[in-house]
Structures are given as structure tokens and as C-alpha cells.
Coordinates of C-alpha atoms in Angstrom, one line a residue:
Chain A
M1 CA -94.8 74.5 23.7
G2 CA -96.7 76.2 26.7
L3 CA -99.9 76.0 28.1
L4 CA -101.5 78.3 25.8
G5 CA -100.1 76.2 22.4
R6 CA -101.8 73.2 23.8
L7 CA -104.7 74.9 24.3
L8 CA -105.1 76.2 21.1
A9 CA -104.0 73.1 19.3
G10 CA -107.0 71.2 21.2
E11 CA -104.1 68.9 22.6
I12 CA -104.1 66.9 25.3
T13 CA -100.9 64.9 26.8
V14 CA -101.8 61.5 29.1
K15 CA -98.8 60.5 31.2
G16 CA -98.2 57.4 34.0
S17 CA -98.7 54.3 34.8
D18 CA -96.9 51.9 32.8
T19 CA -99.5 49.4 33.2
L20 CA -102.2 51.7 31.5
V21 CA -99.8 52.8 28.6
V22 CA -101.1 50.0 26.0
L23 CA -105.0 50.9 27.1
A24 CA -104.4 54.8 27.3
Q25 CA -102.7 54.4 23.8
R26 CA -105.9 52.6 22.6
W27 CA -108.2 55.0 23.4
A28 CA -106.4 58.1 22.4
E29 CA -106.2 56.8 18.8
T30 CA -110.2 55.2 18.8
Y31 CA -110.8 58.8 20.2
M32 CA -108.7 60.8 17.8
A33 CA -110.2 58.9 15.0
G34 CA -113.6 60.1 15.9
H35 CA -112.4 63.6 16.9
P36 CA -110.3 65.1 14.2
G37 CA -110.2 68.2 16.4
T38 CA -108.1 66.7 19.0
R39 CA -104.6 65.5 19.1
I40 CA -103.7 63.3 22.6
Q41 CA -100.2 62.3 23.4
V42 CA -99.3 59.2 25.4
T43 CA -96.6 58.8 27.2
G44 CA -95.7 55.7 30.3
G45 CA -92.6 56.2 32.6
G46 CA -94.6 55.3 35.9
T47 CA -97.3 56.6 38.1
G48 CA -95.3 58.5 40.3
T49 CA -93.5 59.8 37.2
G50 CA -97.3 60.5 35.8
F51 CA -97.8 62.1 39.2
A52 CA -94.9 64.3 39.5
A53 CA -96.0 65.7 35.7
L54 CA -99.3 66.7 36.8
Q55 CA -97.7 68.7 39.6
N56 CA -95.7 70.4 37.3
Q57 CA -98.3 70.5 34.7
T58 CA -96.5 69.3 32.0
T59 CA -99.3 66.7 31.4
D60 CA -103.3 67.4 31.7
I61 CA -104.0 63.8 32.5
C62 CA -102.4 61.0 34.7
T63 CA -103.0 58.0 34.6
A64 CA -102.0 55.7 38.0
S65 CA -102.3 52.2 38.7
R66 CA -102.7 53.3 42.3
R67 CA -104.3 55.9 44.2
M68 CA -102.5 59.4 44.9
K69 CA -100.5 59.0 47.8
A70 CA -101.4 61.4 50.9
R71 CA -97.9 63.1 50.5
E72 CA -98.5 63.5 46.6
L73 CA -101.7 64.9 47.2
E74 CA -100.0 67.3 49.5
T75 CA -97.8 68.5 46.9
C76 CA -100.5 68.3 44.7
I77 CA -102.6 70.8 46.5
R78 CA -99.7 73.2 47.1
T79 CA -99.5 74.0 43.6
F80 CA -103.0 74.0 42.2
R81 CA -104.6 75.0 45.9
K82 CA -107.2 72.5 45.2
R83 CA -107.4 68.6 45.3
P84 CA -107.0 66.9 42.3
A85 CA -109.9 64.9 40.8
E86 CA -109.8 61.3 40.5
H87 CA -111.6 58.9 37.9
A88 CA -111.3 55.0 38.3
V89 CA -111.3 54.0 34.5
A90 CA -111.0 50.5 34.6
M91 CA -110.8 47.4 36.7
D92 CA -107.7 44.7 36.8
G93 CA -107.5 41.8 38.2
L94 CA -104.0 40.6 39.5
S95 CA -103.5 37.3 38.5
V96 CA -100.7 34.6 40.0
Y97 CA -98.6 32.7 37.4
V98 CA -96.7 29.2 37.7
N99 CA -95.1 27.2 35.0
P100 CA -97.9 25.0 32.9
S101 CA -95.7 22.1 34.0
N102 CA -96.6 22.9 37.5
P103 CA -99.3 20.4 39.5
V104 CA -100.2 23.2 41.8
R105 CA -103.4 24.4 40.5
E106 CA -105.0 27.1 43.5
L107 CA -103.5 29.0 46.3
S108 CA -105.2 30.4 48.9
L109 CA -104.2 34.4 50.2
E110 CA -102.9 33.1 53.1
D111 CA -101.0 30.3 51.1
L112 CA -99.2 33.5 48.8
R113 CA -98.3 35.8 51.9
E114 CA -96.3 32.7 53.3
V115 CA -94.6 31.7 49.9
F116 CA -94.1 35.7 49.3
T117 CA -92.6 36.8 52.5
G118 CA -90.0 33.4 52.8
R119 CA -92.2 31.3 55.2
I120 CA -92.9 28.7 52.9
T121 CA -89.8 27.6 50.4
N122 CA -90.8 24.2 48.9
W123 CA -93.8 22.9 46.5
R124 CA -93.9 20.1 48.4
D125 CA -95.9 22.1 51.1
L126 CA -98.2 23.1 48.7
G127 CA -99.2 20.0 47.1
G128 CA -96.5 20.3 44.4
A129 CA -93.2 18.4 43.5
D130 CA -90.7 18.5 46.4
A131 CA -88.5 21.7 44.9
P132 CA -87.5 25.0 46.1
I133 CA -90.1 27.8 45.4
T134 CA -88.3 30.7 43.0
L135 CA -90.0 34.0 43.4
Y136 CA -90.9 36.4 40.9
S137 CA -92.2 40.1 41.5
R138 CA -92.2 42.9 39.8
E139 CA -89.8 46.0 40.5
S140 CA -91.2 48.0 43.5
S141 CA -91.8 51.2 41.3
S142 CA -94.5 49.3 39.9
G143 CA -98.1 50.2 41.1
T144 CA -98.8 46.5 41.0
Y145 CA -95.8 46.0 43.3
E146 CA -97.2 47.7 45.5
F147 CA -100.6 46.7 45.3
F148 CA -100.0 42.9 45.9
K149 CA -97.4 43.7 49.1
D150 CA -100.7 45.5 50.6
R151 CA -103.3 43.8 49.6
V152 CA -101.7 39.8 49.6
L153 CA -98.7 40.2 51.7
S154 CA -100.7 42.7 54.2
G155 CA -98.1 45.3 54.2
R156 CA -95.2 42.6 55.4
D157 CA -91.8 42.3 53.3
F158 CA -91.2 40.4 50.1
A159 CA -88.7 37.5 51.1
P160 CA -85.5 38.9 50.0
T161 CA -84.7 36.0 47.9
T162 CA -87.3 37.8 45.8
Q163 CA -86.3 38.6 42.0
T164 CA -88.0 42.1 40.9
L165 CA -87.8 42.2 36.9
Q166 CA -89.1 44.7 34.5
G167 CA -92.1 44.5 33.9
T168 CA -95.0 41.9 33.4
A169 CA -93.4 40.4 30.2
Q170 CA -90.5 39.2 32.0
V171 CA -92.0 37.8 35.0
I172 CA -94.3 35.7 32.5
Q173 CA -91.1 35.1 30.5
A174 CA -89.7 33.8 33.5
V175 CA -91.9 31.7 35.0
G176 CA -92.3 30.2 31.3
Q177 CA -89.0 29.1 31.7
D178 CA -88.9 28.0 35.2
R179 CA -90.6 24.8 36.5
Q180 CA -90.5 26.1 40.1
G181 CA -90.8 29.6 39.7
I182 CA -94.3 31.9 40.9
G183 CA -94.6 35.6 39.8
Y184 CA -97.4 38.1 39.6
G185 CA -98.6 40.5 37.2
G186 CA -102.0 42.7 35.4
A187 CA -104.5 40.0 34.3
A188 CA -103.5 41.6 30.5
Y189 CA -100.4 39.6 30.2
G190 CA -101.3 35.5 31.0
S191 CA -100.5 33.2 28.3
G192 CA -97.4 30.8 27.8
T193 CA -98.1 30.0 31.7
K194 CA -100.6 28.8 33.8
T195 CA -102.9 31.4 35.9
L196 CA -103.6 30.1 39.5
G197 CA -107.0 30.2 41.3
I198 CA -107.0 32.2 44.3
A199 CA -109.3 31.3 47.6
R200 CA -109.8 33.6 50.1
T201 CA -109.5 31.5 52.7
R202 CA -107.6 28.0 53.2
G203 CA -110.1 25.2 52.0
G204 CA -112.3 27.7 50.6
M205 CA -113.7 28.1 47.1
A206 CA -111.1 29.0 44.4
V207 CA -111.8 31.5 42.1
E208 CA -110.5 32.6 38.4
P209 CA -110.1 36.1 37.4
N210 CA -112.7 37.3 34.8
E211 CA -114.7 40.0 34.4
K212 CA -117.4 38.2 36.7
T213 CA -116.1 37.4 39.3
V214 CA -113.5 40.7 39.3
H215 CA -116.8 42.8 39.5
S216 CA -118.8 40.7 42.1
G217 CA -115.6 41.2 44.4
E218 CA -115.7 37.4 44.6
Y219 CA -111.9 37.6 43.1
P220 CA -109.8 38.3 46.2
V221 CA -106.9 40.4 44.3
S222 CA -108.8 43.2 42.1
R223 CA -108.0 46.9 41.7
Y224 CA -109.4 49.7 39.9
L225 CA -106.8 51.8 37.4
Y226 CA -107.4 55.8 37.6
C227 CA -107.1 58.8 36.0
Y228 CA -106.4 62.3 37.3
V229 CA -106.7 65.6 36.5
N230 CA -105.3 68.9 37.6
P231 CA -109.1 70.7 38.3
S232 CA -107.5 74.1 37.5
T233 CA -106.1 73.3 34.0
D234 CA -109.1 71.3 33.1
R235 CA -110.7 72.0 30.0
P236 CA -113.7 71.1 27.9
E237 CA -112.0 68.5 26.0
I238 CA -110.4 66.5 28.3
T239 CA -113.8 66.5 30.4
D240 CA -115.1 65.1 27.1
F241 CA -112.3 62.4 26.7
L242 CA -112.2 61.3 29.8
G243 CA -116.3 61.1 29.6
W244 CA -115.9 58.7 26.6
I245 CA -113.1 56.5 28.3
R246 CA -115.9 55.8 30.8
G247 CA -118.6 55.7 28.5
P248 CA -119.5 52.7 26.3
E249 CA -116.9 53.0 23.9
G250 CA -114.1 53.2 26.0
Q251 CA -114.9 50.4 28.1
S252 CA -115.6 48.1 25.7
L253 CA -111.6 48.9 24.6
V254 CA -110.7 48.2 28.0
R255 CA -111.7 44.3 27.3
D256 CA -109.9 44.1 24.4
V257 CA -106.6 45.2 25.9
G258 CA -107.3 42.5 28.7
Y259 CA -108.2 44.3 31.6
Y260 CA -112.2 44.7 32.8
P261 CA -114.5 47.1 32.1
L262 CA -115.8 49.3 35.5
P263 CA -118.8 47.6 36.7
V264 CA -122.2 49.3 34.9
R265 CA -123.6 50.5 38.4
R266 CA -120.4 53.1 38.7
D267 CA -121.6 56.0 37.5
Chain B
M1 CA -42.8 87.0 12.5
G2 CA -39.0 87.3 13.4
L3 CA -38.6 86.9 17.4
R4 CA -42.3 88.5 18.2
R5 CA -43.7 85.4 20.5
G6 CA -46.9 85.0 22.3
H7 CA -50.3 85.7 21.1
R8 CA -49.6 89.3 20.0
A9 CA -48.1 87.3 16.9
R10 CA -51.2 85.2 16.1
P11 CA -54.5 86.4 17.4
G12 CA -55.9 83.4 15.8
E13 CA -54.3 80.9 17.7
W14 CA -55.0 82.6 20.6
I15 CA -58.5 82.9 20.2
I16 CA -58.3 79.3 19.4
E17 CA -56.4 78.2 22.8
K18 CA -58.6 80.6 25.1
L19 CA -61.8 78.5 23.5
I20 CA -60.2 75.5 24.0
Q21 CA -59.4 76.3 27.7
A22 CA -63.2 77.5 28.0
V23 CA -64.7 73.8 27.0
G24 CA -62.2 72.6 28.9
L25 CA -62.9 74.2 31.7
S26 CA -66.8 73.9 31.1
T27 CA -66.5 70.1 31.4
I28 CA -65.0 70.4 35.0
G29 CA -67.8 72.8 35.9
L30 CA -70.2 70.6 34.5
M31 CA -68.9 67.8 36.6
V32 CA -68.6 69.7 39.3
L33 CA -72.3 71.2 38.8
I34 CA -73.7 67.3 38.6
L35 CA -72.3 66.6 42.2
V36 CA -73.6 69.4 43.8
F37 CA -76.9 68.6 42.3
V38 CA -76.5 64.9 43.2
G39 CA -75.5 65.7 46.9
R40 CA -77.8 68.5 47.9
E41 CA -80.5 65.8 47.1
A42 CA -79.1 63.8 49.6
L43 CA -77.6 66.1 51.7
P44 CA -81.1 66.3 54.2
V45 CA -80.1 62.3 55.2
L46 CA -76.6 62.8 55.5
M47 CA -77.7 65.5 58.3
G48 CA -80.1 63.4 59.8
R49 CA -83.0 66.1 58.8
I50 CA -85.4 63.4 57.1
N51 CA -87.5 61.7 59.2
T52 CA -89.5 58.7 57.5
A53 CA -91.6 57.3 60.7
L54 CA -94.7 56.0 59.6
V55 CA -96.7 57.6 62.1
Q56 CA -96.0 60.9 62.8
P57 CA -97.8 63.2 65.1
I58 CA -101.1 64.7 63.4
L59 CA -102.4 68.5 64.0
P60 CA -106.4 67.7 64.0
S61 CA -107.9 70.2 60.7
K62 CA -110.9 71.0 63.3
E63 CA -108.3 73.1 65.4
I64 CA -106.9 75.0 62.4
D65 CA -108.1 78.5 63.8
S66 CA -106.7 77.8 67.2
I67 CA -102.9 76.4 65.9
P68 CA -100.5 79.4 65.8
R69 CA -99.2 80.0 62.6
D70 CA -95.8 79.2 62.8
A71 CA -96.5 75.9 64.0
L72 CA -99.0 75.4 61.3
R73 CA -96.6 76.4 58.3
S74 CA -93.7 74.2 59.8
Y75 CA -96.1 71.6 60.2
L76 CA -96.9 72.0 56.6
E77 CA -93.5 71.9 55.9
L78 CA -94.3 75.1 53.5
S79 CA -92.0 78.5 53.1
R80 CA -93.3 81.4 54.3
S81 CA -93.9 82.5 50.6
Q82 CA -95.9 79.8 50.2
F83 CA -97.9 80.0 53.7
E84 CA -98.8 83.8 53.2
G85 CA -100.3 83.0 49.7
M86 CA -102.6 80.6 50.8
D87 CA -106.2 80.6 52.4
R88 CA -107.4 78.9 55.3
E89 CA -109.6 76.7 52.6
T90 CA -106.2 75.5 50.8
L91 CA -104.3 74.9 54.3
M92 CA -107.3 73.0 55.4
A93 CA -107.2 70.4 52.4
M94 CA -103.3 70.0 53.2
M95 CA -104.3 69.2 56.5
E96 CA -107.1 66.6 55.6
A97 CA -104.4 65.2 53.2
R98 CA -102.1 64.8 56.3
E99 CA -105.0 63.1 57.9
E100 CA -106.1 60.5 55.6
G101 CA -102.5 59.7 55.4
F102 CA -102.8 58.6 58.8
R103 CA -106.0 56.9 58.6
D104 CA -105.0 54.9 55.5
I105 CA -102.3 52.9 57.8
P106 CA -103.5 49.7 58.4
E107 CA -104.7 49.0 62.1
S108 CA -102.1 46.3 62.4
F109 CA -99.2 48.9 62.1
R110 CA -100.5 51.6 64.1
A111 CA -99.0 49.9 67.6
D112 CA -96.1 48.2 65.7
P113 CA -93.0 49.6 67.3
D114 CA -91.4 49.8 63.7
A115 CA -94.1 52.4 62.8
T116 CA -92.3 55.2 65.1
V117 CA -88.9 54.4 63.8
N118 CA -86.9 56.7 61.5
T119 CA -86.2 54.3 59.1
A120 CA -84.0 56.8 57.5
D121 CA -81.5 57.4 60.7
W122 CA -78.2 56.1 59.9
R123 CA -78.0 53.0 62.0
R124 CA -80.8 52.2 59.9
L125 CA -79.3 52.2 56.9
L126 CA -76.2 50.6 57.8
L127 CA -76.6 48.1 60.8
P128 CA -79.4 45.4 60.8
R129 CA -82.3 45.4 63.0
Q130 CA -84.9 43.1 63.8
W131 CA -88.3 44.2 62.3
T132 CA -91.6 43.0 63.5
G133 CA -91.9 39.5 61.4
Y134 CA -88.2 38.8 61.3
S135 CA -86.7 36.3 63.2
R136 CA -83.3 37.7 63.7
P137 CA -81.7 41.0 62.7
E138 CA -81.0 41.5 58.9
F139 CA -79.9 44.0 56.6
V140 CA -83.4 45.0 54.5
W141 CA -84.0 46.9 51.9
Q142 CA -87.6 47.0 51.0
P143 CA -88.4 51.4 50.5
V144 CA -91.3 50.7 49.0
G145 CA -94.3 49.4 51.3
T146 CA -95.9 50.4 54.5
I147 CA -92.6 50.6 56.2
H148 CA -89.6 51.8 54.4
K149 CA -86.8 49.9 55.1
Y150 CA -83.7 51.3 53.5
N151 CA -80.6 49.5 54.7
L152 CA -78.0 49.9 52.2
V153 CA -75.6 47.3 52.8
P154 CA -77.3 44.7 50.7
L155 CA -77.2 47.0 48.0
L156 CA -73.2 47.9 48.5
V157 CA -72.4 44.4 48.9
G158 CA -74.3 43.4 45.4
S159 CA -72.6 46.1 43.7
L160 CA -69.4 45.0 44.5
K161 CA -69.8 41.6 44.0
V162 CA -71.4 42.1 40.4
T163 CA -68.4 44.6 40.0
L164 CA -65.5 42.1 40.9
M165 CA -66.9 39.6 39.1
G166 CA -66.8 41.2 36.1
L167 CA -63.5 42.2 36.7
L168 CA -62.6 38.4 37.4
F169 CA -63.7 37.5 34.1
A170 CA -62.6 40.6 32.0
V171 CA -59.1 41.4 33.1
P172 CA -57.2 37.8 32.6
L173 CA -59.3 37.9 29.2
S174 CA -58.2 41.6 28.2
L175 CA -54.8 41.3 29.7
G176 CA -54.0 38.1 27.7
A177 CA -55.6 39.3 24.2
A178 CA -53.6 43.2 24.6
L179 CA -50.3 40.6 25.5
Y180 CA -51.2 38.2 22.7
V181 CA -51.9 41.1 20.0
S182 CA -49.2 43.6 21.1
Q183 CA -46.2 41.4 21.6
L184 CA -47.0 37.6 20.2
A185 CA -49.3 37.9 17.3
P186 CA -48.3 38.2 13.5
V187 CA -48.7 41.5 12.3
R188 CA -51.2 41.1 9.2
F189 CA -53.1 38.9 12.2
R190 CA -53.1 41.9 14.8
E191 CA -54.2 44.2 12.1
W192 CA -57.8 43.1 12.3
I193 CA -57.8 41.7 15.5
K194 CA -57.6 44.6 17.5
P195 CA -60.4 46.8 15.8
M196 CA -62.7 43.2 16.1
I197 CA -62.0 43.5 19.8
E198 CA -62.4 47.3 20.0
L199 CA -65.8 46.6 18.0
L200 CA -67.2 45.0 21.1
A201 CA -67.2 48.4 23.0
G202 CA -69.9 49.0 20.5
I203 CA -72.2 47.0 20.8
P204 CA -75.1 48.7 23.5
S205 CA -75.1 47.4 26.7
V206 CA -78.5 46.6 26.5
V207 CA -78.0 44.6 24.0
L208 CA -75.6 42.8 26.0
G209 CA -78.1 42.6 28.8
V210 CA -80.7 40.8 26.6
F211 CA -78.1 38.4 25.5
C212 CA -77.2 37.4 29.4
L213 CA -81.2 37.6 30.2
L214 CA -82.1 35.2 27.6
V215 CA -79.4 33.0 26.2
L216 CA -76.4 33.2 28.6
S217 CA -79.1 32.3 31.9
G218 CA -80.2 29.8 30.5
V219 CA -76.8 27.7 29.1
L220 CA -75.4 28.4 32.6
Q221 CA -77.8 27.5 34.7
S222 CA -77.9 23.6 32.8
F223 CA -74.7 23.5 33.4
F224 CA -74.3 24.1 37.0
G225 CA -77.6 23.5 37.8
Y226 CA -78.3 26.2 40.4
Q227 CA -82.0 27.8 41.4
F228 CA -81.9 31.4 40.0
R229 CA -81.4 31.6 37.1
L230 CA -80.5 35.4 36.9
N231 CA -77.7 36.1 39.5
A232 CA -74.2 37.5 40.1
L233 CA -72.3 34.7 37.9
V234 CA -74.4 36.1 34.7
A235 CA -74.4 39.6 35.7
G236 CA -70.4 39.6 36.1
I237 CA -70.1 38.1 32.7
G238 CA -72.3 40.7 31.0
L239 CA -70.2 43.4 32.9
G240 CA -67.3 42.0 32.0
L241 CA -68.0 41.9 28.3
T242 CA -68.7 45.4 28.6
A243 CA -65.2 46.2 30.4
V244 CA -63.2 44.0 28.2
P245 CA -62.4 46.3 25.1
L246 CA -62.1 49.6 27.5
I247 CA -59.4 47.0 29.5
F248 CA -58.2 45.6 26.2
T249 CA -57.3 48.9 24.8
I250 CA -55.5 50.6 27.5
A251 CA -53.5 47.5 28.1
E252 CA -52.1 47.3 24.5
D253 CA -51.1 50.7 24.5
S254 CA -49.3 50.8 27.4
F255 CA -47.7 47.1 26.4
T256 CA -46.6 48.3 22.6
S257 CA -45.6 51.7 24.4
V258 CA -43.0 49.5 26.3
P259 CA -39.3 50.3 24.3
R260 CA -38.7 47.7 22.0
G261 CA -34.9 48.0 22.9
Y262 CA -36.4 46.2 26.1
V263 CA -37.7 43.4 24.0
Q264 CA -34.9 43.1 21.3
A265 CA -32.4 43.0 24.4
S266 CA -33.7 40.1 26.4
L267 CA -34.3 38.2 23.0
S268 CA -30.8 38.4 21.7
L269 CA -30.3 37.2 25.5
G270 CA -31.9 34.1 24.1
A271 CA -35.2 34.6 25.9
S272 CA -38.2 33.5 24.0
P273 CA -40.9 35.9 22.9
W274 CA -43.3 34.4 25.4
Q275 CA -40.5 34.9 28.2
A276 CA -39.8 38.6 27.0
A277 CA -43.6 39.1 26.8
W278 CA -44.2 37.9 30.3
Q279 CA -40.8 38.5 32.2
I280 CA -40.3 41.7 30.6
V281 CA -43.1 43.7 28.6
L282 CA -45.6 42.9 31.4
P283 CA -44.0 44.0 34.5
S284 CA -42.7 47.2 32.3
A285 CA -46.3 48.0 31.6
M286 CA -47.7 47.6 35.0
P287 CA -48.5 51.4 35.8
G288 CA -51.3 51.1 32.4
V289 CA -52.0 47.5 33.0
V290 CA -53.0 48.9 36.9
A291 CA -55.1 52.3 35.2
A292 CA -57.1 49.8 32.5
M293 CA -58.4 47.7 35.7
I294 CA -59.2 50.4 37.8
L295 CA -61.4 51.9 34.7
G296 CA -62.2 48.7 33.9
F297 CA -63.7 48.9 37.9
G298 CA -65.4 52.1 37.5
R299 CA -66.8 51.1 34.2
C300 CA -68.4 47.7 36.2
L301 CA -69.4 49.7 39.1
G302 CA -71.4 51.9 36.8
E303 CA -72.6 49.9 34.2
T304 CA -76.5 49.8 34.8
M305 CA -78.5 48.0 31.9
V306 CA -76.6 44.9 32.4
V307 CA -77.1 44.3 35.9
L308 CA -80.5 45.8 35.9
M309 CA -81.7 42.8 33.1
A310 CA -79.5 40.5 34.3
S311 CA -79.1 39.9 37.8
G312 CA -82.2 39.5 39.1
N313 CA -82.1 42.2 40.8
A314 CA -83.2 40.8 45.0
S315 CA -82.1 42.6 47.2
M316 CA -80.5 39.8 49.2
L317 CA -77.2 39.9 51.5
S318 CA -75.1 37.3 50.4
W319 CA -71.6 36.7 49.1
S320 CA -72.5 33.7 46.6
L321 CA -72.3 34.3 43.2
F322 CA -75.0 31.8 42.6
D323 CA -77.7 33.9 44.3
S324 CA -79.9 37.0 42.4
T325 CA -77.9 40.1 43.4
R326 CA -79.2 43.7 43.4
S327 CA -77.0 46.6 42.5
M328 CA -76.8 50.3 43.7
T329 CA -77.0 51.2 39.8
A330 CA -79.8 49.1 39.0
T331 CA -82.0 50.2 42.2
I332 CA -81.4 53.9 41.0
A333 CA -82.6 53.1 37.6
A334 CA -85.5 50.7 38.5
E335 CA -86.9 52.9 41.4
M336 CA -86.5 56.8 40.5
A337 CA -89.8 56.7 38.1
E338 CA -91.8 56.1 40.9
A339 CA -90.2 57.5 44.3
V340 CA -92.1 60.7 45.3
S341 CA -90.0 63.5 44.4
G342 CA -88.5 65.2 47.7
G343 CA -89.4 62.1 50.1
G344 CA -87.3 59.6 52.1
H345 CA -87.2 57.3 49.2
Y346 CA -86.3 59.6 46.5
R347 CA -83.1 61.1 49.0
M348 CA -82.3 57.9 49.3
L349 CA -81.6 57.0 45.7
F350 CA -79.4 59.9 45.7
L351 CA -77.4 58.9 48.5
L352 CA -77.0 56.0 46.4
G353 CA -75.7 57.9 43.6
T354 CA -73.1 60.0 45.6
L355 CA -71.7 57.1 47.4
L356 CA -71.4 55.5 43.8
F357 CA -69.2 58.9 43.3
A358 CA -67.9 58.6 46.3
I359 CA -66.6 55.0 45.8
S360 CA -65.2 55.4 42.1
F361 CA -63.7 58.6 43.4
V362 CA -61.8 56.8 46.2
T363 CA -60.8 53.7 43.7
H364 CA -59.5 56.1 41.2
L365 CA -57.5 57.9 43.9
I366 CA -55.8 55.0 45.5
G367 CA -55.3 53.7 41.6
D368 CA -53.5 56.8 41.1
Q369 CA -51.0 56.5 43.8
I370 CA -50.7 53.1 42.8
V371 CA -49.7 54.0 39.2
R372 CA -47.3 56.8 40.6
R373 CA -45.6 54.3 42.6
L374 CA -45.2 51.9 40.2
R375 CA -43.8 54.5 37.6
R376 CA -41.5 55.9 40.1
R377 CA -40.2 52.4 41.1
L378 CA -40.0 51.2 37.3
G379 CA -37.8 54.9 36.8
G380 CA -35.4 53.3 39.6
M381 CA -34.8 50.2 37.5
A382 CA -34.3 51.6 34.1

């Protein structure tokens, strides 16, 4: 069914980030219940896949757990002749998990960097037991991986021994089974493991991720989640849906799924 | 029909024959098309026409009017028709996007000697390099991040390691089963054990993957006590399980097709059934056994889901079975979704695909030669 068909049916397609797929489905269900004339289809596949679909005009809205890269922006401008519109839709505080039996309760950003780049390899150096550290990471295709690499590792490489797993649920499962394990992922999934407090500097105050600390910026590893729209195929129902997402009703669902709503002072 | 022969006599058969021929040829055509598609995407890397250096020269958007049009077109990588169709504003927006990309490079990376290195150069793909922050030259596959590192060696080693582990597990198991089923097992027993083993082929590899991930990994870890729960051993055993029915079926067929006379002759000369199976049937069926192993190799090398789930996917260069491993197939599956279409990473993944094809093509070619030579030798013996 072409663009015209979708237009007539009042259908909106949403594609992109796997981080956002559950939330987007909730948004779609709730919105459709209140707006019987609109049909919304949500699929995941990854942020990059979503951007490619936006560029091929096979999706109306692209959800993204990272901002569009210059390279993707360029390809979009090449096809649309305009910049795609970017809307922040939620916030996420990245959590760092360890096994519940691990005595370590908090780490500084610097400790995390040393651990994940392979300079610190034993829990003894962090105040834990004398045991090697096993690193669990998300797959490099996830926006979460990239965000962690940029923000926590300052762009340096993960240690080659880092195991990459398919999705946050797998990271949690692995850390839950592995006494020496450490992993990271979205705040939405943190059960069965222990979430560490993170301090900006060594010896600084460690902060747990919650709505207050994420909004105030006290929690050092938080990010925005986005929706991108092609400006030349924008339609009233898409604008309305996005407005609804960013409004009180959409934002209250964000909390249910485990992410953080946008801070109120943003428009 | 009398003496009239050929298609004139039976037009119906002629049509069927041509239809089957067309189907057969189209399969070959399809394979060629796939190879062309995959190869084409990887070609710019092979030709060295791609530059993935982090810092690239920037033309300032303010000077848009003073830049020669041809220089601007090649700078923005536009085709002639694309370029003609664009107004000044669009070109400006593209140049600004380029500049933003440059501004987004963290300060600490701009002066980094790695920032101007073309990471898609063949030397970077195959030889170790001492990147900033590393204490010695290393083979690094870290395709996402500020500096994209595309060294293929850890993935090649990873793929070969799990494949060989898979064969190590599957070949003795399936050859033993095949020899037993075809030569030693009582007939009634054989009738149900053969389909049972072949039924293994019906288990989806994702189910085997989950089994390895959740059950096998824990059992093996508590048995051996190694650090990495997911590693080449677990993935190799999973791969072996996917290859067992394939190797078993082909080997069993070739054991069964050894003329009964060979076995009967050796039995009548006083050999035990075991001696006949081991010393007569196995050597005579060697071409089939080799063919089975080659196909098993291809199956293990190409299998994706089991490795993706059970190997831990750490791109470390190591031959140890107890270390986590990243294979080429798992890399393609895991990273393709996020690779910027047409970018360096995307082309690297296609290069991996081409490499996989090349490896399995060469293996089959060598295998075919071995099988031929064995056949010739056996023919001389008979």
C-alpha cells in the first residue's frame, strides 16, 4: 500500500529503535483507543534501520535512541531536500548492574571507564572480592552501546574481552547468573540484579538513577530518546500524535514502561 | 510411437523437460545475482576507494558561492543529475550537516594521530596497529564509536575456531552413529534410530541457541570452572548439534552404498562385523565421508543463530576454546541493522559476507578434489 493509501486510511507507521519499541507500542495502543480514525503500526529493528526507512519514505516516524549522525542527516537532506524534524520524547538513565551478591555498591565514572576499557580487571581493586571482572555489553548496533562508549568511555574502545549480548534482557540475565559480572542497559529493565550508584568523580557523591536525579542532571549517564519525522510527508495526524506523546497523557505512559518523562520546563 | 524418437514424439515431455531446465538454471542465476549484489557492495573496500578517516577536509558552507561547482559536487558525493536538481538552500543544508559532523568530533580526538588514518585500508583490515590508548599493536574490531576499527583477523579466527570445534564434536559423533546404524545395528533398531537422528535437523537453530545459552553454558561452566560462561566451546557444541544430522545422513548413505559383497567377503574370510565395518566399509566409503565433512564445515561456518546466542561475541583474538568468540556470521547479523547504509561499516559487513562465500567456495573446491582423488584410488583398487 503506497503513501496515498496510508494517507486515506489515516495510518501512521512507526519504525526504529529497539529501546523504544515497547514504549512506542504502548503509545500507539492508548492513542488509537482515543482516536478511532487513526491506525498506528509499530516495528523495531534498530535506530539505524529506522533512519534508513525514514529516508526511503517507508515509515512516517522514526524512533531513535541516539541523535541522527551527520552522515545520515546528509543522506536524508539528499532525498528530502530538507532536514528531518527531531523531537525529544522521553529520557533514559543508563543503569550499571552487578550481581546481587557483589559487595560493591557504587563506582565513579572513572572507575567504570577503567573497568570497561580493560585497565582494571579485578574486583579487588574496586573494594570487592578477589575475582576477575567479566564484562557484559550490548551489541554495537544498539544506541545504548554507542551512548555508553561516548559518554562513559570518552570514545575509547571496550576491552576486547567484553561480551556483547543481544538486548538488555540478556545482559541482565547474564549478570544475574555471574557473580563476577558487570553490565549496563536501559533503566527499564533493572530487576534481578543490583543497580550501582554512579559518582561523577572518584570520591564524589554516588547517585542512583531516578526521575529526580535524571532530570536535574545529577545522574551522570542519562540521555534523551527521540522521534524523527520527514517534514515533506508530515500530516496533521502525525503532528497530533507527536503532540499527544509529548503531552501529559503520553508522558505518563513513559513512566509506566520504566523510562523518565521529559522535564516539564521543555516546551 | 514406432521409431520416432525425441521431443517430436512427446511434446508434453519436451515442455516439462524445458521447464525443469529453466528452474535449474534460474537457481544458478539466483546464486550469481546474490553474489554480484553482495560483492558489489563490498567492491569499494576491495578497490581501496573508501576513506573512513575520522577527520576529513571540510569546505566551509559560508564560501558556497566561491567553490567551483564540480568540486562542490564531488565534495558532497552527488551524482550529476542529483546535483542539477538541487537548489542552493539544499546544498547549503548538506554542507552544514558536514560541518556539524566535524564539530561533533570530541576535542580530544582532533589531534589524535588515529583521526586521520583511513581505517578501511587493507593494512588496517589485516595487520595489527597500535592505536592510541593501546600498549601494543593489536587486531581490533570496534566498528562503532569515534574511530572505526575494522580489523578482520579476530572475526576470521573466531569463525574458524567455532567451526573447527563444531566439527570436532560432530564428526566423531555422526560418523560413529552412521557406521553403527548402517553396519552393526539390528534391522528393527535401525528403522527407528535413523529417523530419530535425522529429526535433529528439524530443530530450529534458534532453539539450539537458547538451549546452549541457558542450559549448556551453565553446566559446562560449573564443570570446567572457566571465567567466560559463553565461549567457543559452548558455541562449538551447539554448532556440532546442527551439523550432526547432515553429516550423519550423507555418511550413512555412503556406508550403505558400499557393495554388500565387500562385507560378505570379509565376513566369510573370518572377519568380525566390527572389523568389516572399520577396515572395509569405512575406507571404501571415504569419498562420501569426506564430502559429508566438507558439507558439515560449510554448515558450521555459515550457521548464525547458535553462535550469535552462545559464543559471547567478544571480538578478542585468541585460540583458546574457553574464551568468548565473535564469528563473522554473528557479526553480520548483529551489526547490519545499525550500519549506515552505504557507509564504511556497511561495506565491511558485505566484505565479511564475500569472505564467507570465498572461504566456503575454496573449501568445497578442495574437498571436491580430495573426493575425486579418493574415488580414483579406490577405483584402481577394485
